[in-house]
Amino acid sequence: MKQFWSERIKDLVPYTPGEQPKDRVFIKLNTNENPYPPSPKVLKAIEDAAGEGLRLYPDPEATALRQAIAEYHGLKPEQVFCGNGSDEVLGLCFYAFFTPGKKVVFPDITYSFYPVYTQLFGLDYEEIPLNEDFTLPVEKFLGSNGGAVICNPNAPTGRTLPLTDIRRILDANPDVVVLVDEAYADFGAQSAVELISEYPNLVVVCTMSKSRSLAGMRIGYALGNADLIAGVNCVKNSFNSYPLDRLALAAGEAAIRDVEYFECTRNSIMQTRERTTVHLRELGFRVHDSNANFIFIAHPAKSGKELQQGLRDRGVLVRWFNKPRIDQYLRVSIGTDADMERMCAACEEILKG
Amino acid sequence: MKQFWSERIKDLVPYTPGEQPKDRVFIKLNTNENPYPPSPKVLKAIEDAAGEGLRLYPDPEATALRQAIAEYHGLKPEQVFCGNGSDEVLGLCFYAFFTPGKKVVFPDITYSFYPVYTQLFGLDYEEIPLNEDFTLPVEKFLGSNGGAVICNPNAPTGRTLPLTDIRRILDANPDVVVLVDEAYADFGAQSAVELISEYPNLVVVCTMSKSRSLAGMRIGYALGNADLIAGVNCVKNSFNSYPLDRLALAAGEAAIRDVEYFECTRNSIMQTRERTTVHLRELGFRVHDSNANFIFIAHPAKSGKELQQGLRDRGVLVRWFNKPRIDQYLRVSIGTDADMERMCAACEEILKG
């Protein structure tokens, strides 16, 4: 029954997020959350902000948060846009920069929200097949197009594109926006933020959901030339003046300023990732090198679906995508050492069974 | 410099929210915030939720919050959609229900975000002039159109349309959606929610920013037939899976469940509104009867602009719209009794000057 739906949404196929079990009995390695709690300074900042002031609207320009993010990245506040999670930021960027009739390009295997935005906003797009080993065929992104979107490190493969290749893509697309989604870059990839001063067509999108342990607070941001950021603001201000509530603004600012906690937790995750990679390879898994807070794994003896179900039966949630080319793989978020040991033990059990 | 902006946003004129002074030295009567703090139970719920769990994504379906809202309104959870403030909810509804090429109708004097959404989403619209006394010419909403949007009580006039007229509009538009924006209905208007069971084409949009003292938390919701709500969900899930963070979910649930606090604070505001109305009329103001948490006022001896500036000089912020037909008026939010006495005293001073 879609009697009252607008014509243009009747065929929309929305994005499906990973499962959020209501009672946490699982080891939850299915949505790339951080296993460590947010910084104590973040919790303190929320506590301080959670009072009478909540009756007032938040700062629609997120001034203090943008200032803190700008300082962290060595940019100016007018080069920073803040939104309700990087999903909203990405959506607003797609609307701000891409024009119907001009094909936006992105890989066939990448964050599956990209084609959803293009459908929602009536944009044309082309999915460029990744190489067999899931590396990006850079030359296919050099042609003329209406914009390019690159998740780096890529999800769900974890593969990273070096900055030299990002540069080639930016150079070859001087008249359109190249959007680099760095949701996972804090876990070991080289960021493209340093190229912003050189390229007026570069937008980098970041999130506090992963490396800042704040998935529950919905804080994302875009970085780029001030003219590009003004474009995202124009769309945001035509849709929702205040996408970040007062507690999210306070939490985000405290998180970005607590560099020490950030370094400590992301290093732990990277170390656990390396240990887990070694362990799983010993069990016969194919594990791609990853610069993200997840690994992409497959095993010759068991299908992706069987592995996912076996892990679920043993109390471990991981993500399996029922899609061509990757349906033998699992995307496994990096938890604590203890989480990953239990996950590896469960894999061992499944492989013996 | 809009070199990289999408063609379709180059002429967008975004909504301008009321001023949010960074240091609060003003009596702030310009953005219809509630003068009373949120319920203590809301602050407790936030405190309880502000812990380790923030590392995890929120419930994308806002299950507990929707359940609480459904119970409060006597509906089912599938008749409730929750979003990031009623602005986002309205935006998603415009996209979900209105089709380009089919004119959406709303008054010429109403919430000025409506024409912004239509421009953003490439919708056609017609502004129906209100009568001289700012009442709604109901018969002009009975013709064939692509949907109708009615803010009730209307902003910024405070005028209320009786349910019998809402019924007439719903009856005359059986094939399109009639959206009733009830941002201010808790302050004395009759809600159209009771008509939802009869009209599959009715959507009612509500906010916790005004009557629940939670402007800072960004919680809005839509109520309607389950098929309509599924349509808004389809758009939301194609744009941002998690528009409400964990603290907003907790705050909203506690707010809707604390009926006693809600009744107490909204009654205070209604009483203060009546006292202020009497006082201002004594000062020679024209004051429209209002069922909102603001009043719409004009004075024969001073222009709207002069009054606004005079009040600002005396530490009182009110909203003045530089628009035809209403540029002699001020929209004044209802604060505490003390706030309103200071506001009235400032008016007296200005009128003597």
XYZ file of C-alpha atoms in Angstrom:
706
model
C 0.000 0.000 0.000
C 1.903 3.012 -1.238
C -1.161 5.028 -2.207
C 0.030 8.315 -0.739
C 3.752 7.942 -1.439
C 5.449 10.364 -3.805
C 6.033 8.853 -7.259
C 9.751 9.190 -6.848
C 10.092 7.074 -3.719
C 7.913 4.141 -4.757
C 10.904 2.124 -6.027
C 13.450 3.216 -3.424
C 15.421 0.427 -1.761
C 16.716 1.832 1.547
C 20.043 1.008 3.159
C 20.012 -1.823 5.700
C 22.207 -1.176 8.721
C 23.782 -4.033 10.687
C 21.705 -5.628 13.387
C 21.481 -3.805 16.742
C 20.441 -6.517 19.201
C 18.273 -5.010 21.923
C 19.729 -7.125 24.732
C 23.455 -7.339 24.385
C 24.319 -10.951 24.884
C 26.460 -11.093 21.746
C 30.057 -10.149 21.132
C 29.125 -7.487 18.645
C 31.575 -7.388 15.750
C 29.030 -6.540 13.041
C 28.806 -2.733 12.813
C 32.401 -1.524 13.250
C 31.802 0.047 16.616
C 34.723 0.762 18.900
C 35.132 -1.756 21.743
C 36.380 0.966 24.085
C 34.098 3.464 25.811
C 34.199 7.160 24.883
C 36.843 9.273 26.595
C 36.026 10.148 30.241
C 36.351 13.787 29.151
C 33.489 13.242 26.701
C 31.256 11.857 29.430
C 32.177 14.810 31.656
C 31.335 17.281 28.866
C 27.938 15.637 28.365
C 27.240 15.765 32.080
C 28.098 19.470 32.160
C 25.827 20.215 29.199
C 22.877 18.120 30.384
C 21.008 20.753 32.347
C 18.574 23.614 32.043
C 20.197 24.737 28.770
C 18.572 21.857 26.884
C 15.416 23.974 26.666
C 17.293 26.227 24.200
C 18.127 25.428 20.575
C 21.690 24.353 19.887
C 24.103 26.570 17.973
C 22.967 25.985 14.365
C 26.505 26.646 13.152
C 28.219 24.286 15.595
C 30.817 27.026 16.063
C 32.786 25.561 18.970
C 32.840 22.058 17.518
C 33.935 23.291 14.109
C 36.679 25.344 15.744
C 37.972 22.280 17.609
C 37.879 20.108 14.477
C 39.594 22.830 12.435
C 42.393 23.100 14.993
C 42.872 19.343 15.077
C 43.182 19.105 11.286
C 45.077 22.368 10.777
C 42.214 23.951 8.818
C 39.959 26.988 9.240
C 36.439 26.678 10.742
C 34.881 27.659 7.392
C 36.492 24.522 5.952
C 34.505 22.324 8.347
C 30.878 21.183 8.137
C 29.299 19.182 10.964
C 26.272 16.917 10.659
C 24.205 14.175 12.259
C 26.643 11.309 11.666
C 28.696 10.889 8.509
C 25.681 9.262 6.836
C 23.809 12.558 6.931
C 26.960 14.434 5.916
C 27.437 12.120 2.926
C 23.780 12.507 1.929
C 23.980 16.301 2.066
C 27.241 16.227 0.063
C 25.690 14.033 -2.644
C 22.847 16.547 -2.939
C 25.152 19.573 -2.834
C 27.729 18.462 -5.382
C 26.248 16.008 -7.836
C 23.884 16.994 -10.630
C 21.232 14.731 -12.199
C 22.283 13.528 -15.651
C 25.986 13.553 -14.813
C 27.228 10.151 -13.743
C 28.786 9.846 -10.311
C 31.300 7.002 -10.118
C 32.173 4.722 -7.228
C 33.345 1.105 -6.896
C 30.957 -1.831 -7.223
C 32.082 -3.073 -3.831
C 32.022 -0.255 -1.322
C 29.787 1.340 1.297
C 26.355 0.313 0.117
C 24.746 3.602 1.123
C 26.254 5.387 -1.925
C 23.859 3.924 -4.518
C 20.981 4.556 -2.086
C 21.721 8.309 -1.973
C 21.913 8.460 -5.742
C 18.530 6.742 -6.041
C 16.982 8.967 -3.382
C 18.171 12.129 -5.097
C 17.586 11.033 -8.696
C 21.290 11.014 -9.598
C 22.919 8.921 -12.293
C 25.781 6.709 -11.274
C 28.153 4.044 -12.477
C 29.673 1.334 -10.349
C 33.263 0.654 -11.371
C 34.249 -2.985 -10.726
C 37.146 -3.367 -8.320
C 40.025 -5.589 -9.402
C 39.963 -9.254 -8.411
C 41.995 -8.556 -5.253
C 39.616 -5.683 -4.356
C 42.146 -2.990 -5.202
C 40.816 0.068 -7.037
C 41.359 0.329 -10.820
C 42.567 3.917 -10.615
C 42.626 4.495 -14.378
C 38.853 3.919 -14.551
C 38.352 6.924 -12.258
C 40.331 9.268 -14.495
C 37.756 9.634 -17.268
C 35.155 12.337 -17.427
C 32.391 11.909 -14.904
C 30.039 13.944 -12.727
C 31.984 13.296 -9.551
C 33.685 10.421 -7.772
C 33.222 8.846 -4.365
C 35.990 6.788 -2.798
C 35.795 5.168 0.593
C 39.380 4.973 1.858
C 40.130 2.572 3.458
C 37.330 0.916 1.538
C 34.431 -0.805 3.273
C 33.910 -3.699 3.583
C 37.260 -4.775 2.108
C 39.612 -2.694 4.285
C 41.820 -2.013 1.250
C 43.597 1.351 1.155
C 44.393 3.579 -1.794
C 47.686 5.473 -1.468
C 47.580 9.275 -1.598
C 49.489 9.268 -4.883
C 46.482 7.577 -6.471
C 44.008 9.967 -4.809
C 46.089 12.773 -6.314
C 45.883 11.232 -9.793
C 42.095 11.057 -9.482
C 41.866 14.657 -8.243
C 44.133 15.879 -11.046
C 42.115 14.074 -13.692
C 38.757 15.414 -12.408
C 39.422 19.125 -11.889
C 35.853 20.252 -12.630
C 33.934 17.888 -10.391
C 33.989 16.966 -6.738
C 35.984 13.974 -5.543
C 34.588 12.847 -2.219
C 36.886 10.738 -0.047
C 35.030 8.969 2.758
C 37.556 8.465 5.551
C 35.273 6.843 8.116
C 38.037 4.329 8.849
C 41.193 6.288 8.034
C 42.193 6.804 11.675
C 43.148 3.140 11.911
C 46.276 3.366 9.834
C 45.558 4.942 6.442
C 47.117 8.146 5.187
C 44.484 10.890 5.222
C 43.737 13.044 2.173
C 43.094 16.053 4.431
C 46.599 17.296 3.670
C 45.587 17.704 0.010
C 42.703 20.088 0.754
C 44.853 23.207 0.376
C 45.903 22.068 -3.096
C 42.594 20.784 -4.465
C 39.453 22.944 -4.484
C 37.497 19.888 -5.680
C 38.317 17.619 -2.723
C 35.892 16.843 0.103
C 36.919 14.500 2.918
C 34.192 13.044 5.140
C 34.974 11.815 8.661
C 33.020 10.318 11.544
C 33.315 10.132 15.308
C 31.449 6.817 15.322
C 34.513 4.609 14.962
C 37.822 6.029 16.161
C 36.181 8.305 18.761
C 33.862 5.624 20.218
C 30.781 7.773 19.635
C 28.517 5.793 17.287
C 25.702 6.478 19.755
C 26.037 10.259 19.421
C 25.825 10.734 15.628
C 28.636 13.122 14.812
C 30.152 13.338 11.364
C 31.935 16.069 9.470
C 33.140 17.143 6.065
C 36.363 18.994 5.328
C 37.194 20.932 2.193
C 37.583 24.259 0.514
C 35.319 26.944 2.077
C 33.242 27.240 -1.123
C 32.448 23.534 -1.028
C 31.568 23.692 2.661
C 29.247 26.642 1.932
C 27.440 24.395 -0.548
C 26.816 21.679 2.045
C 25.645 24.357 4.474
C 23.199 25.666 1.915
C 21.565 22.229 1.636
C 21.648 21.634 5.400
C 20.055 25.007 6.083
C 17.297 24.165 3.605
C 16.553 20.896 5.388
C 17.302 21.118 9.110
C 18.885 24.099 10.838
C 20.082 22.188 13.890
C 21.173 18.633 13.028
C 23.433 18.317 16.093
C 21.867 18.539 19.527
C 23.550 20.277 22.447
C 24.946 17.078 23.938
C 26.373 15.901 20.620
C 28.072 19.277 20.141
C 29.621 19.048 23.608
C 30.622 15.397 23.183
C 32.202 15.979 19.776
C 34.274 18.895 20.954
C 35.597 17.002 23.978
C 36.338 13.938 21.841
C 38.358 15.757 19.210
C 40.344 17.600 21.889
C 41.293 14.435 23.810
C 44.125 13.409 21.505
C 45.816 11.235 24.101
C 42.802 8.972 24.643
C 42.230 8.773 20.897
C 45.818 7.715 20.219
C 45.747 5.146 22.968
C 42.503 3.441 21.912
C 43.155 3.472 18.185
C 46.609 1.987 18.741
C 45.103 -0.790 20.825
C 42.671 -1.573 18.053
C 45.398 -1.629 15.414
C 47.493 -3.974 17.546
C 44.545 -6.271 18.152
C 43.831 -6.242 14.414
C 47.366 -7.387 13.618
C 47.251 -10.154 16.228
C 43.851 -11.313 14.981
C 45.059 -11.305 11.374
C 47.988 -13.568 12.254
C 45.770 -15.909 14.259
C 43.122 -16.227 11.539
C 45.726 -16.833 8.843
C 47.054 -19.675 10.976
C 43.531 -21.109 10.891
C 43.625 -21.044 7.095
C 41.606 -17.857 6.564
C 42.287 -15.519 3.724
C 42.631 -12.128 5.476
C 43.209 -8.971 3.475
C 45.611 -6.429 4.953
C 43.410 -3.811 6.575
C 43.863 -0.201 7.623
C 40.394 -0.090 9.151
C 38.841 -1.228 12.437
C 37.607 -4.354 10.713
C 39.008 -7.201 8.651
C 37.550 -8.892 5.593
C 38.000 -12.649 5.768
C 37.107 -15.841 3.921
C 37.876 -19.510 4.437
C 38.249 -22.135 1.691
C 36.481 -24.811 3.755
C 33.333 -22.950 4.813
C 31.003 -20.546 3.039
C 30.550 -17.014 4.308
C 26.978 -17.765 5.236
C 27.904 -20.896 7.191
C 30.623 -19.035 9.042
C 28.311 -16.169 9.937
C 25.646 -18.533 11.218
C 28.171 -20.623 13.126
C 29.550 -17.533 14.825
C 26.064 -16.289 15.648
C 25.263 -19.654 17.244
C 28.368 -19.157 19.376
C 27.420 -15.648 20.490
C 29.470 -13.646 17.985
C 27.812 -11.257 15.514
C 29.712 -10.432 12.311
C 28.520 -8.938 9.021
C 27.903 -11.027 5.932
C 26.813 -9.398 2.680
C 24.627 -11.469 0.393
C 26.113 -9.875 -2.719
C 27.943 -11.092 -5.803
C 31.759 -11.303 -5.511
C 31.821 -10.919 -1.715
C 29.342 -13.515 -0.487
C 32.158 -15.818 0.656
C 33.518 -13.115 2.939
C 32.777 -11.865 6.408
C 33.456 -8.370 7.665
C 34.623 -8.663 11.247
C 34.946 -5.551 13.412
C 37.949 -5.408 15.726
C 36.931 -5.689 19.360
C 39.085 -6.062 22.440
C 41.744 -8.761 22.572
C 39.363 -10.885 24.630
C 36.544 -10.412 22.057
C 38.836 -11.455 19.219
C 40.183 -14.475 21.064
C 36.634 -15.682 21.602
C 35.869 -15.000 17.963
C 38.951 -16.970 16.826
C 38.110 -19.822 19.196
C 34.593 -19.936 17.756
C 36.036 -20.059 14.224
C 38.293 -22.931 15.221
C 35.315 -24.826 16.591
C 33.289 -24.225 13.419
C 36.149 -25.377 11.182
C 36.524 -28.596 13.189
C 32.786 -29.286 13.054
C 31.951 31.065 -6.091
C 29.606 28.142 -6.609
C 31.795 26.326 -9.132
C 31.334 22.862 -7.689
C 27.739 23.201 -6.508
C 25.061 21.028 -8.051
C 22.967 22.906 -10.626
C 19.865 22.411 -8.562
C 21.098 24.133 -5.415
C 22.623 27.240 -7.008
C 19.455 29.297 -6.464
C 18.385 27.829 -3.127
C 17.520 30.346 -0.422
C 17.892 28.518 2.908
C 15.736 29.053 5.977
C 17.049 31.566 8.509
C 16.503 30.508 12.112
C 16.129 33.078 14.901
C 19.292 34.405 16.469
C 21.008 32.201 19.069
C 23.159 34.645 21.055
C 26.319 32.905 22.228
C 26.410 34.637 25.607
C 22.977 34.776 27.103
C 22.515 38.257 28.379
C 19.163 38.702 26.638
C 15.676 37.742 27.684
C 15.254 35.410 24.771
C 11.718 35.585 23.369
C 12.673 35.122 19.711
C 12.654 31.383 18.958
C 9.655 30.038 20.889
C 11.721 28.104 23.371
C 10.190 27.054 26.668
C 11.245 29.204 29.638
C 11.151 26.198 31.970
C 13.912 23.582 32.122
C 13.283 20.016 30.923
C 11.689 17.644 33.424
C 14.099 16.374 36.113
C 13.194 12.874 34.894
C 14.580 13.783 31.468
C 17.881 14.899 32.967
C 18.021 11.688 34.994
C 17.380 9.588 31.871
C 20.191 11.367 30.027
C 22.551 10.831 32.948
C 21.713 7.122 32.981
C 22.307 6.792 29.237
C 25.526 8.816 29.134
C 28.022 6.035 29.669
C 29.956 3.303 27.942
C 26.948 2.517 25.715
C 27.574 5.632 23.618
C 30.201 3.640 21.713
C 27.319 1.643 20.186
C 24.906 2.843 17.483
C 21.462 3.891 18.671
C 18.378 1.847 17.871
C 17.700 2.875 14.244
C 14.005 2.262 14.757
C 13.688 4.268 17.989
C 11.539 1.409 19.293
C 11.215 2.469 22.936
C 10.591 6.114 22.098
C 7.974 5.259 19.477
C 6.279 2.943 21.964
C 6.089 5.731 24.555
C 4.762 8.255 22.022
C 2.210 5.742 20.736
C 0.941 5.091 24.255
C 0.665 8.793 24.995
C -1.393 9.463 21.851
C -3.392 6.228 21.901
C -1.832 4.962 18.672
C 0.267 1.973 17.614
C 4.082 2.213 17.323
C 3.852 1.676 13.545
C 1.856 4.914 13.400
C 4.803 6.873 14.818
C 7.921 8.145 13.065
C 10.711 9.849 15.034
C 13.311 12.212 13.608
C 15.958 14.809 14.364
C 13.605 17.653 15.316
C 10.322 18.384 13.563
C 12.238 20.278 10.866
C 13.837 17.047 9.704
C 10.528 15.210 10.081
C 8.768 17.835 7.944
C 11.514 17.684 5.321
C 11.295 13.897 5.087
C 7.473 14.107 4.873
C 7.633 16.643 2.025
C 9.929 14.280 0.152
C 7.873 11.189 0.972
C 4.419 12.502 0.078
C 4.643 15.277 -2.476
C 5.389 14.699 -6.153
C 7.064 17.210 -8.493
C 4.558 18.771 -10.881
C 1.683 18.540 -8.415
C 1.186 21.758 -6.504
C 1.432 21.614 -2.726
C -0.619 24.350 -1.046
C 0.034 26.243 2.173
C -0.728 29.765 3.426
C 1.299 32.788 2.344
C 1.943 33.582 5.989
C 3.104 30.484 7.826
C 6.259 28.664 8.883
C 8.758 29.925 6.357
C 10.558 26.588 6.112
C 7.736 25.121 3.944
C 8.674 26.952 0.724
C 12.331 26.125 1.415
C 11.617 22.375 1.432
C 9.674 22.647 -1.801
C 12.564 24.484 -3.453
C 15.114 22.017 -2.105
C 13.168 19.046 -3.423
C 12.031 20.568 -6.701
C 8.341 20.588 -5.761
C 5.707 22.940 -7.114
C 3.714 24.934 -4.609
C 1.138 27.658 -4.245
C 0.873 30.043 -1.359
C -2.757 30.741 -0.486
C -3.213 34.243 0.975
C -4.621 34.247 4.477
C -7.614 36.500 5.155
C -6.967 40.033 6.410
C -7.306 38.900 10.037
C -4.868 36.022 9.360
C -7.567 33.367 9.507
C -7.350 30.591 6.934
C -9.627 30.763 3.848
C -10.703 27.136 4.184
C -12.553 26.993 0.834
C -9.278 27.681 -1.015
C -7.851 24.451 0.403
C -10.708 22.330 -0.891
C -9.751 22.361 -4.550
C -7.621 19.777 -6.259
C -3.978 20.008 -5.302
C -0.940 17.801 -4.736
C -1.145 18.001 -0.967
C -1.716 20.600 1.726
C 0.342 21.773 4.669
C -1.305 23.556 7.578
C 0.509 24.772 10.650
C -2.052 24.708 13.468
C -1.893 26.895 15.488
C -0.270 28.835 12.699
C 3.161 30.435 13.053
C 3.840 33.292 13.402
C 0.224 34.428 13.828
C -0.882 32.041 16.591
C -4.275 31.650 14.896
C -5.992 28.272 15.253
C -8.138 26.388 12.787
C -10.952 24.369 14.392
C -11.027 20.608 13.793
C -14.259 20.942 11.824
C -12.300 22.891 9.203
C -9.416 20.407 9.226
C -12.042 17.738 8.561
C -13.440 19.662 5.606
C -9.964 19.922 4.103
C -9.279 16.207 4.662
C -12.647 15.261 3.136
C -12.047 17.416 0.081
C -8.533 16.039 -0.538
C -8.977 12.274 -0.197
C -6.209 11.348 -2.664
C -3.391 13.496 -1.323
C -1.695 13.970 2.000
C -2.804 16.736 4.339
C 0.035 17.514 6.726
C -0.911 19.285 9.952
C 2.088 20.765 11.734
C 1.192 20.872 15.423
C 4.458 22.260 16.778
C 2.443 24.584 19.022
C -0.781 22.635 19.565
C 0.035 21.670 23.153
C -0.594 25.260 24.245
C -4.349 25.176 23.864
C -5.340 24.039 20.382
C -7.400 20.946 19.644
C -5.149 18.297 18.111
C -5.982 16.548 14.843
C -4.441 13.314 16.166
C -7.933 12.064 17.008
C -8.762 12.115 13.275
C -5.947 9.739 12.288
C -8.112 6.623 12.613
C -10.640 8.135 10.193
C -8.330 9.667 7.596
C -5.633 7.605 5.855
C -4.379 10.847 4.240
C -3.626 12.724 7.477
C -0.149 13.237 8.905
C 0.342 15.197 12.117
C 3.823 16.476 12.954
C 4.837 17.257 16.546
C 7.954 18.464 18.319
C 9.475 18.197 21.783
C 11.217 21.548 21.295
C 8.412 23.695 22.663
C 6.020 22.053 25.124
C 8.630 19.540 26.347
C 11.436 22.085 26.852
C 13.808 20.103 24.648
C 14.764 22.418 21.761
C 18.381 21.529 22.518
C 17.811 17.808 21.949
C 16.215 17.794 18.477
C 13.277 15.422 18.795
C 10.325 15.566 16.452
C 7.781 13.027 15.330
C 5.079 12.323 12.787
C 1.831 10.474 13.447
C -0.427 8.880 10.855
C -1.674 5.785 9.191
C 0.972 2.995 9.189
C 1.305 3.140 5.378
C 2.170 6.828 5.516
C 4.666 6.280 8.310
C 6.284 3.491 6.243
C 6.778 6.068 3.482
C 8.633 8.483 5.776
C 10.717 5.563 7.042
C 11.634 4.644 3.490
C 13.050 8.123 2.886
C 14.769 8.292 6.289
C 16.395 4.897 5.749
C 17.677 6.104 2.388
C 19.281 9.163 3.974
C 20.364 8.483 7.562
C 19.695 5.263 9.465
C 20.129 6.783 12.920
C 18.865 10.374 13.101
C 18.329 10.273 16.880
C 21.303 9.693 19.113
C 21.133 7.577 22.264
C 20.705 10.539 24.591
C 17.913 12.064 22.495
C 16.106 8.709 22.480
C 16.369 8.493 26.271
C 15.385 12.140 26.788
C 12.386 11.919 24.490
C 11.030 8.814 26.148
C 11.332 10.304 29.638
C 9.766 13.574 28.472
C 6.691 12.009 26.915
C 6.141 9.818 29.983
C 6.306 12.698 32.464
C 2.751 13.911 31.903
C 2.545 15.721 35.230
C 5.522 17.989 34.534
C 4.281 18.644 31.021
C 0.821 19.664 32.245
C 2.255 21.914 34.912
C 4.669 23.813 32.645
C 2.342 24.188 29.705
C -0.405 25.491 31.986
C 1.984 28.069 33.414
C 2.853 29.227 29.931
C -0.803 29.509 28.914
C -1.575 31.531 32.044
C 1.382 33.836 31.440
C 0.245 34.257 27.835
C -3.206 35.383 28.944
C -1.811 37.840 31.496
C 0.641 39.229 28.937
C -2.102 39.606 26.356
C -4.208 41.659 28.756
C -1.253 43.815 29.733
C -0.182 44.520 26.153
C -3.723 45.359 25.085
C -3.801 47.896 27.906
C -0.702 49.430 26.328
C -2.593 49.809 23.050
C -1.146 46.760 21.286
C -3.147 44.754 18.848
C -2.724 41.197 20.149
C -4.251 38.264 18.293
C -5.749 35.504 20.408
C -3.130 32.769 20.500
C -3.143 29.055 21.210
C 0.625 28.868 20.909
C 3.569 29.650 23.181
C 3.952 33.003 21.453
C 1.819 36.015 20.639
C 1.726 38.089 17.485
C 1.516 41.787 18.261
C 1.523 45.201 16.610
C 1.187 48.764 17.848
C -0.343 51.649 15.915
C 2.267 54.126 17.184
C 5.480 52.252 16.412
C 6.644 50.151 13.496
C 7.530 46.500 13.989
C 11.137 47.245 13.199
C 11.345 50.090 15.712
C 9.755 47.961 18.395
C 12.131 45.069 17.773
C 15.161 47.330 17.901
C 13.892 49.123 20.999
C 13.368 45.818 22.771
C 16.785 44.584 21.722
C 18.362 47.749 23.123
C 16.604 46.949 26.389
C 17.876 43.344 26.521
C 14.819 41.596 25.062
C 15.056 39.556 21.854
C 11.838 39.062 19.841
C 11.295 37.984 16.229
C 10.455 40.448 13.485
C 9.845 39.229 9.940
C 10.753 41.631 7.158
C 7.950 40.347 4.946
C 4.899 41.869 3.247
C 1.689 41.963 5.321
C 3.399 41.127 8.627
C 6.237 43.632 8.827
C 4.361 45.698 11.413
C 4.156 42.707 13.739
C 6.405 41.080 16.281
C 6.292 37.449 17.289
C 6.966 37.285 21.010
C 7.596 33.938 22.705
C 6.046 33.442 26.116
C 8.666 33.347 28.859
C 8.211 33.277 32.601
C 5.993 35.877 34.282
C 9.130 37.808 35.201
C 10.385 37.720 31.586
C 7.069 39.023 30.300
C 6.836 41.764 32.892
C 10.259 43.001 31.824
C 9.181 42.775 28.211
C 6.002 44.765 28.887
C 7.943 47.338 30.897
C 10.380 47.736 27.993
C 7.440 48.224 25.597
C 6.002 50.892 27.853
C 9.329 52.697 27.863
C 9.595 52.524 24.079
C 6.068 53.841 23.606
C 6.768 56.797 25.900
C 10.028 57.596 24.088
